[in-house]
């Protein structure tokens, strides 16, 4: 078991806890973002090989001295998609607040209808 | 309270399950044959020395086009969700002297740095997405510092569209020249920059595509910021 795995699992669980327990929509979104960070860290750490450099093949770095580029490319994609979905979710939250004047999910449930 | 305890028990079960699952995954070893192939052939096949860039733009160019589309849809969705007839900026206070002076001073340098990041995407870490985000940061600085500043939609929206169309056009030229979409026509057919690997003018169409992606991401994120800071006017819902 590796410390990197522990850190990423811890981040995922902290985010999950926020999503399950918090009642403020904004805090739940923060939890979702923390979870995303955990997953990204997990993917990156699977691709990491200790003692090797980034996959930029400039002076002195031959292919067998660089780490695998695929996890890094995938995480680059995941981060961008994460930003896009977070922006969407935040604008939904802005709409919710303008309509109900509160961010508490239980109160929103009570006020609806 | 019961809910909280239940949540903690649930999280502990999930955590144990994940730890058990990841226990057998070996760490710090080379296993991926695809990655090895990419690393060994990246310079001769694409001309880029940054393998991550080559994977994102050359080997998975179609995927990146989809990613840019997702970003475009998200930015359109933000605009649609926050759409009102009368929305304008209702900020009451200018930023402090430090913030306004700093914004004026730093703005060109932040933009220059963003442009540097996406122009050198095939040589150094970075590329279109981080570069575009840096440029959006420059606009965010303007929005935070000044109460009246607003982007010029007449310039921004056509630029966003043109960058997206440019990406597809580069892909279609590849289809015409080499027979498949997003074929690297500059490198594979023309062989431009063969003796130049590791310098700025190399790597086929990666710099062109990354400049287009950088412009598109920059304009889209700025559009999202622009939509988010505006509030409905008093009584003008």
mmCIF file of C-alpha atoms in Angstrom:
data_model
loop_
_atom_site.group_PDB
_atom_site.id
_atom_site.type_symbol
_atom_site.label_atom_id
_atom_site.label_comp_id
_atom_site.label_asym_id
_atom_site.label_seq_id
_atom_site.Cartn_x
_atom_site.Cartn_y
_atom_site.Cartn_z
ATOM 1 C CA UNK A 1 0.000 0.000 0.000
ATOM 2 C CA UNK A 2 1.384 3.339 -1.022
ATOM 3 C CA UNK A 3 1.036 6.777 0.610
ATOM 4 C CA UNK A 4 -0.192 8.302 -2.649
ATOM 5 C CA UNK A 5 -3.088 5.870 -2.723
ATOM 6 C CA UNK A 6 -3.909 6.685 0.901
ATOM 7 C CA UNK A 7 -3.965 10.419 0.165
ATOM 8 C CA UNK A 8 -6.209 10.053 -2.866
ATOM 9 C CA UNK A 9 -8.609 7.675 -1.090
ATOM 10 C CA UNK A 10 -8.727 10.111 1.848
ATOM 11 C CA UNK A 11 -9.582 12.997 -0.502
ATOM 12 C CA UNK A 12 -12.315 10.956 -2.192
ATOM 13 C CA UNK A 13 -13.831 10.011 1.176
ATOM 14 C CA UNK A 14 -13.711 13.595 2.509
ATOM 15 C CA UNK A 15 -15.554 14.751 -0.603
ATOM 16 C CA UNK A 16 -18.096 11.944 -0.249
ATOM 17 C CA UNK A 17 -18.691 12.873 3.388
ATOM 18 C CA UNK A 18 -19.399 16.487 2.412
ATOM 19 C CA UNK A 19 -21.860 15.355 -0.275
ATOM 20 C CA UNK A 20 -23.683 13.011 2.102
ATOM 21 C CA UNK A 21 -23.856 15.154 5.231
ATOM 22 C CA UNK A 22 -23.820 18.846 4.326
ATOM 23 C CA UNK A 23 -27.114 20.616 3.725
ATOM 24 C CA UNK A 24 -25.750 23.683 1.922
ATOM 25 C CA UNK A 25 -25.705 23.115 -1.854
ATOM 26 C CA UNK A 26 -22.512 25.130 -2.249
ATOM 27 C CA UNK A 27 -20.715 22.957 0.317
ATOM 28 C CA UNK A 28 -21.892 19.843 -1.477
ATOM 29 C CA UNK A 29 -20.367 21.222 -4.678
ATOM 30 C CA UNK A 30 -17.096 21.865 -2.868
ATOM 31 C CA UNK A 31 -17.224 18.226 -1.755
ATOM 32 C CA UNK A 32 -17.720 17.127 -5.345
ATOM 33 C CA UNK A 33 -14.658 19.141 -6.389
ATOM 34 C CA UNK A 34 -12.562 17.578 -3.618
ATOM 35 C CA UNK A 35 -13.651 14.127 -4.783
ATOM 36 C CA UNK A 36 -12.622 15.012 -8.318
ATOM 37 C CA UNK A 37 -9.188 16.067 -7.102
ATOM 38 C CA UNK A 38 -8.851 12.731 -5.317
ATOM 39 C CA UNK A 39 -9.678 10.754 -8.441
ATOM 40 C CA UNK A 40 -7.224 12.810 -10.506
ATOM 41 C CA UNK A 41 -4.486 12.250 -7.937
ATOM 42 C CA UNK A 42 -5.210 8.514 -8.000
ATOM 43 C CA UNK A 43 -4.872 8.337 -11.800
ATOM 44 C CA UNK A 44 -1.676 10.380 -11.808
ATOM 45 C CA UNK A 45 -0.120 8.301 -9.044
ATOM 46 C CA UNK A 46 -0.865 5.055 -10.902
ATOM 47 C CA UNK A 47 1.190 6.417 -13.811
ATOM 48 C CA UNK A 48 4.056 7.639 -11.660
ATOM 49 C CA UNK A 49 7.337 5.728 -11.599
ATOM 50 C CA UNK A 50 9.745 6.923 -8.942
ATOM 51 C CA UNK A 51 13.069 8.232 -10.192
ATOM 52 C CA UNK A 52 11.842 9.040 -13.678
ATOM 53 C CA UNK A 53 11.245 12.442 -15.203
ATOM 54 C CA UNK A 54 8.276 14.005 -16.985
ATOM 55 C CA UNK A 55 7.643 12.682 -20.516
ATOM 56 C CA UNK A 56 9.370 15.566 -22.294
ATOM 57 C CA UNK A 57 12.094 14.024 -24.404
ATOM 58 C CA UNK A 58 14.607 16.860 -24.381
ATOM 59 C CA UNK A 59 18.279 16.765 -23.431
ATOM 60 C CA UNK A 60 19.332 13.489 -21.888
ATOM 61 C CA UNK A 61 15.861 12.064 -21.359
ATOM 62 C CA UNK A 62 15.435 8.918 -23.394
ATOM 63 C CA UNK A 63 12.112 7.040 -23.603
ATOM 64 C CA UNK A 64 13.165 4.592 -20.873
ATOM 65 C CA UNK A 65 13.832 7.461 -18.453
ATOM 66 C CA UNK A 66 10.374 9.061 -18.773
ATOM 67 C CA UNK A 67 7.082 8.156 -17.152
ATOM 68 C CA UNK A 68 3.993 6.990 -19.007
ATOM 69 C CA UNK A 69 2.317 9.984 -20.738
ATOM 70 C CA UNK A 70 -1.183 8.469 -20.992
ATOM 71 C CA UNK A 71 -2.428 8.995 -17.401
ATOM 72 C CA UNK A 72 -1.249 12.602 -17.548
ATOM 73 C CA UNK A 73 -3.076 13.236 -20.826
ATOM 74 C CA UNK A 74 -6.232 11.640 -19.422
ATOM 75 C CA UNK A 75 -6.081 13.726 -16.247
ATOM 76 C CA UNK A 76 -5.602 16.871 -18.357
ATOM 77 C CA UNK A 77 -8.868 15.988 -20.089
ATOM 78 C CA UNK A 78 -10.594 15.186 -16.793
ATOM 79 C CA UNK A 79 -9.597 18.512 -15.221
ATOM 80 C CA UNK A 80 -11.053 20.507 -18.115
ATOM 81 C CA UNK A 81 -14.321 18.569 -18.041
ATOM 82 C CA UNK A 82 -14.392 19.038 -14.258
ATOM 83 C CA UNK A 83 -14.111 22.817 -14.638
ATOM 84 C CA UNK A 84 -16.926 22.818 -17.189
ATOM 85 C CA UNK A 85 -19.299 20.770 -15.015
ATOM 86 C CA UNK A 86 -18.462 22.832 -11.917
ATOM 87 C CA UNK A 87 -19.322 26.031 -13.805
ATOM 88 C CA UNK A 88 -22.648 24.525 -14.895
ATOM 89 C CA UNK A 89 -23.461 23.411 -11.345
ATOM 90 C CA UNK A 90 -22.561 26.816 -9.918
ATOM 91 C CA UNK A 91 -24.897 28.579 -12.307
ATOM 92 C CA UNK A 92 -27.681 26.193 -11.245
ATOM 93 C CA UNK A 93 -26.888 27.160 -7.637
ATOM 94 C CA UNK A 94 -27.097 30.869 -8.517
ATOM 95 C CA UNK A 95 -30.536 30.237 -10.045
ATOM 96 C CA UNK A 96 -31.652 28.304 -6.954
ATOM 97 C CA UNK A 97 -30.590 31.131 -4.677
ATOM 98 C CA UNK A 98 -32.352 33.745 -6.778
ATOM 99 C CA UNK A 99 -35.568 31.718 -6.676
ATOM 100 C CA UNK A 100 -35.660 30.503 -3.055
ATOM 101 C CA UNK A 101 -33.285 32.974 -1.298
ATOM 102 C CA UNK A 102 -31.657 30.068 0.542
ATOM 103 C CA UNK A 103 -29.103 27.363 -0.198
ATOM 104 C CA UNK A 104 -30.271 24.828 2.384
ATOM 105 C CA UNK A 105 -31.519 21.733 0.542
ATOM 106 C CA UNK A 106 -34.106 20.851 3.185
ATOM 107 C CA UNK A 107 -35.604 24.302 3.118
ATOM 108 C CA UNK A 108 -35.661 24.282 -0.676
ATOM 109 C CA UNK A 109 -37.529 20.977 -0.521
ATOM 110 C CA UNK A 110 -40.027 22.490 1.942
ATOM 111 C CA UNK A 111 -40.507 25.686 -0.082
ATOM 112 C CA UNK A 112 -41.117 23.937 -3.343
ATOM 113 C CA UNK A 113 -44.665 23.380 -4.491
ATOM 114 C CA UNK B 1 -26.883 12.835 14.242
ATOM 115 C CA UNK B 2 -28.038 9.406 13.093
ATOM 116 C CA UNK B 3 -27.546 10.559 9.528
ATOM 117 C CA UNK B 4 -23.994 11.606 10.281
ATOM 118 C CA UNK B 5 -23.092 8.269 11.903
ATOM 119 C CA UNK B 6 -24.667 6.363 9.028
ATOM 120 C CA UNK B 7 -22.673 8.472 6.578
ATOM 121 C CA UNK B 8 -19.421 7.785 8.432
ATOM 122 C CA UNK B 9 -20.105 4.017 8.490
ATOM 123 C CA UNK B 10 -20.930 4.075 4.775
ATOM 124 C CA UNK B 11 -17.759 6.035 4.002
ATOM 125 C CA UNK B 12 -15.626 3.642 6.042
ATOM 126 C CA UNK B 13 -17.062 0.680 4.122
ATOM 127 C CA UNK B 14 -16.350 2.385 0.780
ATOM 128 C CA UNK B 15 -12.857 3.335 1.948
ATOM 129 C CA UNK B 16 -12.047 -0.227 3.001
ATOM 130 C CA UNK B 17 -13.359 -1.535 -0.297
ATOM 131 C CA UNK B 18 -11.231 0.935 -2.285
ATOM 132 C CA UNK B 19 -8.132 0.251 -0.223
ATOM 133 C CA UNK B 20 -8.612 -3.491 -0.716
ATOM 134 C CA UNK B 21 -9.086 -3.057 -4.433
ATOM 135 C CA UNK B 22 -6.039 -0.846 -4.856
ATOM 136 C CA UNK B 23 -3.860 -3.009 -2.603
ATOM 137 C CA UNK B 24 -2.901 -5.306 -5.459
ATOM 138 C CA UNK B 25 -2.142 -2.522 -7.959
ATOM 139 C CA UNK B 26 1.634 -2.391 -8.321
ATOM 140 C CA UNK B 27 3.087 1.056 -7.945
ATOM 141 C CA UNK B 28 6.081 2.522 -9.707
ATOM 142 C CA UNK B 29 6.454 -0.094 -12.420
ATOM 143 C CA UNK B 30 6.201 0.112 -16.163
ATOM 144 C CA UNK B 31 3.303 -1.913 -17.443
ATOM 145 C CA UNK B 32 1.590 0.051 -20.170
ATOM 146 C CA UNK B 33 2.729 -1.110 -23.611
ATOM 147 C CA UNK B 34 0.800 1.699 -25.308
ATOM 148 C CA UNK B 35 2.641 4.301 -23.256
ATOM 149 C CA UNK B 36 5.958 2.719 -24.121
ATOM 150 C CA UNK B 37 5.063 2.753 -27.810
ATOM 151 C CA UNK B 38 4.084 6.422 -27.623
ATOM 152 C CA UNK B 39 7.323 7.360 -25.862
ATOM 153 C CA UNK B 40 9.506 5.507 -28.345
ATOM 154 C CA UNK B 41 7.820 6.755 -31.507
ATOM 155 C CA UNK B 42 6.580 10.195 -30.506
ATOM 156 C CA UNK B 43 9.425 12.243 -32.011
ATOM 157 C CA UNK B 44 9.479 10.576 -35.409
ATOM 158 C CA UNK B 45 5.693 10.336 -35.739
ATOM 159 C CA UNK B 46 4.651 13.787 -34.545
ATOM 160 C CA UNK B 47 7.796 15.885 -34.146
ATOM 161 C CA UNK B 48 6.858 16.900 -30.617
ATOM 162 C CA UNK B 49 9.214 16.295 -27.722
ATOM 163 C CA UNK B 50 6.438 16.664 -25.144
ATOM 164 C CA UNK B 51 4.751 13.262 -25.219
ATOM 165 C CA UNK B 52 1.681 14.408 -23.263
ATOM 166 C CA UNK B 53 0.935 17.048 -25.904
ATOM 167 C CA UNK B 54 1.377 14.534 -28.686
ATOM 168 C CA UNK B 55 -1.038 12.132 -26.981
ATOM 169 C CA UNK B 56 -3.615 14.875 -26.461
ATOM 170 C CA UNK B 57 -3.447 16.470 -29.918
ATOM 171 C CA UNK B 58 -2.139 13.818 -32.305
ATOM 172 C CA UNK B 59 -3.034 10.376 -31.012
ATOM 173 C CA UNK B 60 -6.254 11.512 -29.355
ATOM 174 C CA UNK B 61 -7.100 14.599 -31.402
ATOM 175 C CA UNK B 62 -10.691 13.527 -31.861
ATOM 176 C CA UNK B 63 -11.090 13.166 -28.111
ATOM 177 C CA UNK B 64 -9.753 16.689 -27.617
ATOM 178 C CA UNK B 65 -12.225 18.023 -30.186
ATOM 179 C CA UNK B 66 -14.982 16.424 -28.117
ATOM 180 C CA UNK B 67 -13.519 17.969 -24.978
ATOM 181 C CA UNK B 68 -13.561 21.446 -26.524
ATOM 182 C CA UNK B 69 -17.160 20.773 -27.537
ATOM 183 C CA UNK B 70 -18.066 19.834 -23.956
ATOM 184 C CA UNK B 71 -16.502 23.080 -22.752
ATOM 185 C CA UNK B 72 -18.447 25.006 -25.397
ATOM 186 C CA UNK B 73 -21.713 23.323 -24.378
ATOM 187 C CA UNK B 74 -21.012 24.066 -20.711
ATOM 188 C CA UNK B 75 -20.332 27.734 -21.444
ATOM 189 C CA UNK B 76 -23.518 27.920 -23.529
ATOM 190 C CA UNK B 77 -25.389 26.179 -20.718
ATOM 191 C CA UNK B 78 -24.124 28.684 -18.149
ATOM 192 C CA UNK B 79 -25.286 31.516 -20.405
ATOM 193 C CA UNK B 80 -28.684 29.849 -20.861
ATOM 194 C CA UNK B 81 -29.176 29.193 -17.149
ATOM 195 C CA UNK B 82 -28.249 32.721 -16.140
ATOM 196 C CA UNK B 83 -30.154 34.415 -18.925
ATOM 197 C CA UNK B 84 -32.422 37.281 -17.953
ATOM 198 C CA UNK B 85 -33.640 40.250 -19.945
ATOM 199 C CA UNK B 86 -31.857 42.817 -17.853
ATOM 200 C CA UNK B 87 -28.651 41.611 -16.327
ATOM 201 C CA UNK B 88 -25.813 43.927 -15.597
ATOM 202 C CA UNK B 89 -22.984 44.375 -13.197
ATOM 203 C CA UNK B 90 -24.125 45.778 -9.877
ATOM 204 C CA UNK B 91 -20.780 45.911 -8.099
ATOM 205 C CA UNK B 92 -20.773 48.894 -5.753
ATOM 206 C CA UNK B 93 -17.134 49.396 -4.910
ATOM 207 C CA UNK B 94 -14.003 49.710 -6.993
ATOM 208 C CA UNK B 95 -11.106 47.554 -5.920
ATOM 209 C CA UNK B 96 -8.502 49.037 -3.606
ATOM 210 C CA UNK B 97 -5.589 51.040 -4.997
ATOM 211 C CA UNK B 98 -3.303 48.010 -4.761
ATOM 212 C CA UNK B 99 -5.753 45.883 -6.755
ATOM 213 C CA UNK B 100 -6.509 48.429 -9.491
ATOM 214 C CA UNK B 101 -2.881 49.441 -9.972
ATOM 215 C CA UNK B 102 -1.786 45.815 -9.869
ATOM 216 C CA UNK B 103 -4.422 44.814 -12.407
ATOM 217 C CA UNK B 104 -3.357 47.588 -14.802
ATOM 218 C CA UNK B 105 0.312 46.713 -14.422
ATOM 219 C CA UNK B 106 0.024 42.937 -14.561
ATOM 220 C CA UNK B 107 -2.622 42.543 -17.267
ATOM 221 C CA UNK B 108 -0.289 42.507 -20.292
ATOM 222 C CA UNK B 109 2.142 40.179 -18.566
ATOM 223 C CA UNK B 110 -0.537 37.698 -17.518
ATOM 224 C CA UNK B 111 -1.840 37.638 -21.104
ATOM 225 C CA UNK B 112 1.674 37.268 -22.496
ATOM 226 C CA UNK B 113 2.332 34.380 -20.130
ATOM 227 C CA UNK B 114 -0.887 32.661 -21.220
ATOM 228 C CA UNK B 115 0.089 33.071 -24.873
ATOM 229 C CA UNK B 116 3.565 31.735 -24.081
ATOM 230 C CA UNK B 117 2.072 28.647 -22.436
ATOM 231 C CA UNK B 118 -0.087 27.708 -25.408
ATOM 232 C CA UNK B 119 2.425 28.604 -28.119
ATOM 233 C CA UNK B 120 5.127 26.456 -26.494
ATOM 234 C CA UNK B 121 2.737 23.568 -25.772
ATOM 235 C CA UNK B 122 4.801 21.057 -27.763
ATOM 236 C CA UNK B 123 8.047 21.922 -25.948
ATOM 237 C CA UNK B 124 7.245 22.604 -22.309
ATOM 238 C CA UNK B 125 4.596 21.433 -19.862
ATOM 239 C CA UNK B 126 1.326 23.185 -20.585
ATOM 240 C CA UNK B 127 -0.687 23.755 -23.699
ATOM 241 C CA UNK B 128 -3.969 25.149 -24.892
ATOM 242 C CA UNK B 129 -6.044 24.448 -21.819
ATOM 243 C CA UNK B 130 -3.769 25.927 -19.110
ATOM 244 C CA UNK B 131 -2.845 28.826 -21.410
ATOM 245 C CA UNK B 132 -6.475 29.664 -22.060
ATOM 246 C CA UNK B 133 -7.235 29.468 -18.349
ATOM 247 C CA UNK B 134 -4.366 31.898 -17.646
ATOM 248 C CA UNK B 135 -5.792 34.378 -20.161
ATOM 249 C CA UNK B 136 -9.225 34.063 -18.536
ATOM 250 C CA UNK B 137 -7.516 34.891 -15.218
ATOM 251 C CA UNK B 138 -6.373 38.200 -16.702
ATOM 252 C CA UNK B 139 -9.984 39.086 -17.506
ATOM 253 C CA UNK B 140 -11.102 37.930 -14.052
ATOM 254 C CA UNK B 141 -8.568 40.383 -12.597
ATOM 255 C CA UNK B 142 -10.199 43.188 -14.609
ATOM 256 C CA UNK B 143 -13.666 42.160 -13.467
ATOM 257 C CA UNK B 144 -12.593 42.084 -9.823
ATOM 258 C CA UNK B 145 -10.742 45.399 -9.922
ATOM 259 C CA UNK B 146 -13.138 47.657 -11.857
ATOM 260 C CA UNK B 147 -16.889 48.103 -11.434
ATOM 261 C CA UNK B 148 -17.652 49.156 -14.983
ATOM 262 C CA UNK B 149 -15.442 46.849 -17.028
ATOM 263 C CA UNK B 150 -17.216 44.462 -19.377
ATOM 264 C CA UNK B 151 -15.847 42.383 -22.215
ATOM 265 C CA UNK B 152 -16.680 43.383 -25.762
ATOM 266 C CA UNK B 153 -19.152 40.715 -26.884
ATOM 267 C CA UNK B 154 -18.869 41.810 -30.520
ATOM 268 C CA UNK B 155 -15.237 40.704 -30.587
ATOM 269 C CA UNK B 156 -15.378 37.819 -28.152
ATOM 270 C CA UNK B 157 -18.201 35.712 -29.510
ATOM 271 C CA UNK B 158 -16.986 35.649 -33.160
ATOM 272 C CA UNK B 159 -13.469 34.829 -31.897
ATOM 273 C CA UNK B 160 -14.824 31.875 -29.923
ATOM 274 C CA UNK B 161 -16.712 30.585 -32.945
ATOM 275 C CA UNK B 162 -13.774 31.089 -35.308
ATOM 276 C CA UNK B 163 -11.398 29.167 -33.044
ATOM 277 C CA UNK B 164 -13.772 26.199 -32.978
ATOM 278 C CA UNK B 165 -14.314 26.312 -36.733
ATOM 279 C CA UNK B 166 -10.533 26.561 -37.197
ATOM 280 C CA UNK B 167 -9.970 23.293 -35.320
ATOM 281 C CA UNK B 168 -12.503 21.454 -37.506
ATOM 282 C CA UNK B 169 -11.008 23.078 -40.635
ATOM 283 C CA UNK B 170 -7.521 21.831 -39.748
ATOM 284 C CA UNK B 171 -9.050 18.371 -39.304
ATOM 285 C CA UNK B 172 -10.882 18.568 -42.621
ATOM 286 C CA UNK B 173 -7.725 19.617 -44.480
ATOM 287 C CA UNK B 174 -6.159 16.476 -43.011
ATOM 288 C CA UNK B 175 -9.123 14.486 -44.357
ATOM 289 C CA UNK B 176 -8.546 15.951 -47.826
ATOM 290 C CA UNK B 177 -4.764 15.475 -47.814
ATOM 291 C CA UNK B 178 -4.208 12.241 -45.948
ATOM 292 C CA UNK B 179 -7.513 10.428 -45.984
ATOM 293 C CA UNK B 180 -8.632 10.661 -42.383
ATOM 294 C CA UNK B 181 -9.930 13.339 -40.055
ATOM 295 C CA UNK B 182 -7.244 15.213 -38.066
ATOM 296 C CA UNK B 183 -4.416 13.746 -40.162
ATOM 297 C CA UNK B 184 -1.241 15.658 -39.316
ATOM 298 C CA UNK B 185 -0.771 17.060 -42.831
ATOM 299 C CA UNK B 186 1.964 19.553 -41.939
ATOM 300 C CA UNK B 187 4.248 16.896 -40.464
ATOM 301 C CA UNK B 188 3.350 13.745 -42.399
ATOM 302 C CA UNK B 189 2.848 15.171 -45.889
ATOM 303 C CA UNK B 190 4.944 18.308 -45.996
ATOM 304 C CA UNK B 191 7.575 17.263 -43.465
ATOM 305 C CA UNK B 192 8.028 20.832 -42.226
ATOM 306 C CA UNK B 193 10.520 21.257 -39.418
ATOM 307 C CA UNK B 194 12.107 17.804 -39.629
ATOM 308 C CA UNK B 195 15.554 19.180 -38.768
ATOM 309 C CA UNK B 196 14.071 21.500 -36.184
ATOM 310 C CA UNK B 197 12.782 19.084 -33.509
ATOM 311 C CA UNK B 198 12.878 20.643 -30.063
ATOM 312 C CA UNK B 199 12.633 24.207 -31.364
ATOM 313 C CA UNK B 200 9.613 26.436 -31.753
ATOM 314 C CA UNK B 201 8.828 25.768 -35.430
ATOM 315 C CA UNK B 202 8.334 22.028 -35.318
ATOM 316 C CA UNK B 203 5.781 19.409 -34.334
ATOM 317 C CA UNK B 204 3.442 19.660 -37.329
ATOM 318 C CA UNK B 205 0.015 21.044 -36.548
ATOM 319 C CA UNK B 206 0.305 20.844 -32.739
ATOM 320 C CA UNK B 207 1.157 24.566 -32.317
ATOM 321 C CA UNK B 208 -1.679 25.605 -34.662
ATOM 322 C CA UNK B 209 -4.249 23.463 -32.861
ATOM 323 C CA UNK B 210 -2.993 24.518 -29.447
ATOM 324 C CA UNK B 211 -3.235 28.209 -30.365
ATOM 325 C CA UNK B 212 -6.829 27.638 -31.501
ATOM 326 C CA UNK B 213 -7.629 25.665 -28.326
ATOM 327 C CA UNK B 214 -5.994 28.351 -26.196
ATOM 328 C CA UNK B 215 -8.117 31.082 -27.810
ATOM 329 C CA UNK B 216 -11.259 29.000 -27.481
ATOM 330 C CA UNK B 217 -10.707 28.048 -23.843
ATOM 331 C CA UNK B 218 -9.729 31.614 -22.955
ATOM 332 C CA UNK B 219 -12.819 33.136 -24.558
ATOM 333 C CA UNK B 220 -15.141 30.468 -23.144
ATOM 334 C CA UNK B 221 -13.911 30.735 -19.570
ATOM 335 C CA UNK B 222 -14.086 34.527 -19.819
ATOM 336 C CA UNK B 223 -17.651 34.191 -21.052
ATOM 337 C CA UNK B 224 -18.486 31.999 -18.047
ATOM 338 C CA UNK B 225 -16.938 34.593 -15.710
ATOM 339 C CA UNK B 226 -18.861 37.378 -17.477
ATOM 340 C CA UNK B 227 -22.139 35.513 -17.024
ATOM 341 C CA UNK B 228 -21.451 34.700 -13.381
ATOM 342 C CA UNK B 229 -20.595 38.190 -12.132
ATOM 343 C CA UNK B 230 -23.711 39.823 -13.573
ATOM 344 C CA UNK B 231 -26.807 40.133 -11.415
ATOM 345 C CA UNK B 232 -30.412 40.931 -12.340
ATOM 346 C CA UNK B 233 -31.216 44.615 -12.033
ATOM 347 C CA UNK B 234 -33.468 45.864 -9.266
ATOM 348 C CA UNK B 235 -37.021 44.880 -10.114
ATOM 349 C CA UNK B 236 -35.968 43.701 -13.543
ATOM 350 C CA UNK B 237 -36.382 39.944 -13.174
#
